[in-house]
PDB file of C-alpha atoms in Angstrom:
ATOM      1  CA  MET P   1      24.052  70.879  54.531  1.00 42.00           C
ATOM      2  CA  ASP P   2      25.787  74.022  55.732  1.00 44.00           C
ATOM      3  CA  GLU P   3      27.032  76.141  52.817  1.00 46.00           C
ATOM      4  CA  ASP P   4      30.438  76.502  54.530  1.00 53.00           C
ATOM      5  CA  THR P   5      30.834  72.735  54.734  1.00 53.00           C
ATOM      6  CA  GLY P   6      32.138  70.734  51.787  1.00 49.00           C
ATOM      7  CA  GLU P   7      31.195  67.226  50.762  1.00 52.00           C
ATOM      8  CA  GLN P   8      33.693  65.698  53.160  1.00 48.00           C
ATOM      9  CA  GLY P   9      32.426  67.779  56.073  1.00 85.00           C
ATOM     10  CA  LEU P  10      35.351  70.186  56.258  1.00 94.00           C
ATOM     11  CA  GLY P  11      34.497  73.784  57.011  1.00 95.00           C
ATOM     12  CA  ARG P  12      35.644  76.668  54.863  1.00 95.00           C
ATOM     13  CA  ARG P  13      38.533  77.518  57.198  1.00 96.00           C
ATOM     14  CA  GLU P  14      39.848  73.938  57.084  1.00 97.00           C
ATOM     15  CA  ARG P  15      39.629  73.850  53.283  1.00 96.00           C
ATOM     16  CA  ASP P  16      41.352  77.250  53.094  1.00 97.00           C
ATOM     17  CA  ILE P  17      44.181  76.025  55.339  1.00 97.00           C
ATOM     18  CA  LEU P  18      44.769  72.999  53.100  1.00 97.00           C
ATOM     19  CA  ALA P  19      44.629  75.210  49.995  1.00 97.00           C
ATOM     20  CA  LEU P  20      47.262  77.520  51.484  1.00 97.00           C
ATOM     21  CA  GLU P  21      49.477  74.511  52.229  1.00 96.00           C
ATOM     22  CA  ARG P  22      49.352  73.486  48.562  1.00 95.00           C
ATOM     23  CA  ARG P  23      50.932  76.772  47.516  1.00 95.00           C
ATOM     24  CA  SER P  24      54.602  77.686  47.452  1.00 92.00           C
ATOM     25  CA  PHE P  25      55.899  80.917  48.918  1.00 92.00           C
ATOM     26  CA  SER P  26      58.761  82.989  47.581  1.00 91.00           C
ATOM     27  CA  GLY P  27      60.508  84.635  50.479  1.00 87.00           C
ATOM     28  CA  PRO P  28      60.924  84.578  54.217  1.00 86.00           C
ATOM     29  CA  GLY P  29      57.740  85.588  55.974  1.00 93.00           C
ATOM     30  CA  ALA P  30      55.570  85.254  52.858  1.00 95.00           C
ATOM     31  CA  LYS P  31      53.595  82.312  54.217  1.00 94.00           C
ATOM     32  CA  GLU P  32      53.044  83.974  57.600  1.00 95.00           C
ATOM     33  CA  ARG P  33      51.890  87.123  55.825  1.00 96.00           C
ATOM     34  CA  ALA P  34      49.413  85.092  53.740  1.00 96.00           C
ATOM     35  CA  VAL P  35      48.131  83.382  56.884  1.00 97.00           C
ATOM     36  CA  ARG P  36      47.452  86.744  58.523  1.00 97.00           C
ATOM     37  CA  GLU P  37      46.027  88.520  55.466  1.00 97.00           C
ATOM     38  CA  GLU P  38      44.033  85.728  53.815  1.00 96.00           C
ATOM     39  CA  LEU P  39      42.888  83.703  56.802  1.00 97.00           C
ATOM     40  CA  GLY P  40      42.959  86.333  59.549  1.00 97.00           C
ATOM     41  CA  LEU P  41      44.879  84.009  61.854  1.00 97.00           C
ATOM     42  CA  ALA P  42      48.024  84.407  63.897  1.00 97.00           C
ATOM     43  CA  PRO P  43      50.685  82.008  62.605  1.00 94.00           C
ATOM     44  CA  VAL P  44      50.764  80.099  65.909  1.00 95.00           C
ATOM     45  CA  ARG P  45      47.001  79.469  65.756  1.00 97.00           C
ATOM     46  CA  TYR P  46      47.288  78.522  62.078  1.00 97.00           C
ATOM     47  CA  PHE P  47      49.860  75.838  62.824  1.00 95.00           C
ATOM     48  CA  GLN P  48      47.760  74.525  65.728  1.00 97.00           C
ATOM     49  CA  LEU P  49      44.762  74.159  63.407  1.00 97.00           C
ATOM     50  CA  LEU P  50      46.906  72.642  60.655  1.00 97.00           C
ATOM     51  CA  ASN P  51      48.391  70.079  63.011  1.00 96.00           C
ATOM     52  CA  ALA P  52      44.919  69.039  64.170  1.00 96.00           C
ATOM     53  CA  LEU P  53      43.787  68.796  60.537  1.00 97.00           C
ATOM     54  CA  LEU P  54      46.573  66.336  59.748  1.00 97.00           C
ATOM     55  CA  ASP P  55      44.929  63.868  62.140  1.00 97.00           C
ATOM     56  CA  ASP P  56      41.415  64.429  60.769  1.00 97.00           C
ATOM     57  CA  PRO P  57      40.189  61.689  58.394  1.00 96.00           C
ATOM     58  CA  ARG P  58      37.990  64.264  56.628  1.00 96.00           C
ATOM     59  CA  ALA P  59      41.094  66.262  55.684  1.00 97.00           C
ATOM     60  CA  LEU P  60      42.767  63.120  54.361  1.00 96.00           C
ATOM     61  CA  ALA P  61      39.696  62.349  52.250  1.00 94.00           C
ATOM     62  CA  HIS P  62      39.553  65.944  50.974  1.00 94.00           C
ATOM     63  CA  ASP P  63      43.232  66.321  50.003  1.00 96.00           C
ATOM     64  CA  PRO P  64      45.237  63.102  50.489  1.00 97.00           C
ATOM     65  CA  VAL P  65      48.345  64.308  48.654  1.00 97.00           C
ATOM     66  CA  THR P  66      48.786  67.420  50.791  1.00 97.00           C
ATOM     67  CA  VAL P  67      47.845  65.748  54.068  1.00 98.00           C
ATOM     68  CA  ASN P  68      50.166  62.786  53.504  1.00 98.00           C
ATOM     69  CA  ARG P  69      53.044  65.101  52.510  1.00 97.00           C
ATOM     70  CA  LEU P  70      52.559  67.196  55.638  1.00 97.00           C
ATOM     71  CA  ARG P  71      52.297  64.080  57.815  1.00 97.00           C
ATOM     72  CA  ARG P  72      55.666  62.905  56.458  1.00 97.00           C
ATOM     73  CA  VAL P  73      57.232  66.308  57.204  1.00 95.00           C
ATOM     74  CA  ARG P  74      55.784  66.252  60.720  1.00 95.00           C
ATOM     75  CA  GLU P  75      57.075  62.739  61.394  1.00 95.00           C
ATOM     76  CA  ARG P  76      60.524  63.626  60.058  1.00 95.00           C
ATOM     77  CA  ARG P  77      60.692  66.639  62.386  1.00 92.00           C
ATOM     78  CA  ARG P  78      59.553  64.574  65.363  1.00 91.00           C
ATOM     79  CA  ALA P  79      62.226  61.967  64.628  1.00 94.00           C
ATOM     80  CA  GLU P  80      64.910  64.685  64.552  1.00 92.00           C
ATOM     81  CA  ARG P  81      64.054  65.818  68.099  1.00 85.00           C
TER      82      ARG P  81
END
């Protein structure tokens, strides 16, 4: 097994994205700053990867609470459009 892959098969970056989503951020721009500094990703790319993760069964197995919460937020936003 690859050392960057967890039990559920998620890579380090995927696990780090889910971990960042579990946190709360204090002010405007704080999350985007954390995305750039901690993950080395542009916010647009981060949200692309996050959106793909929400449809990945491995992510659901790894962190069902976070994934289900984010799926509900995504569905609510889609319904508002």
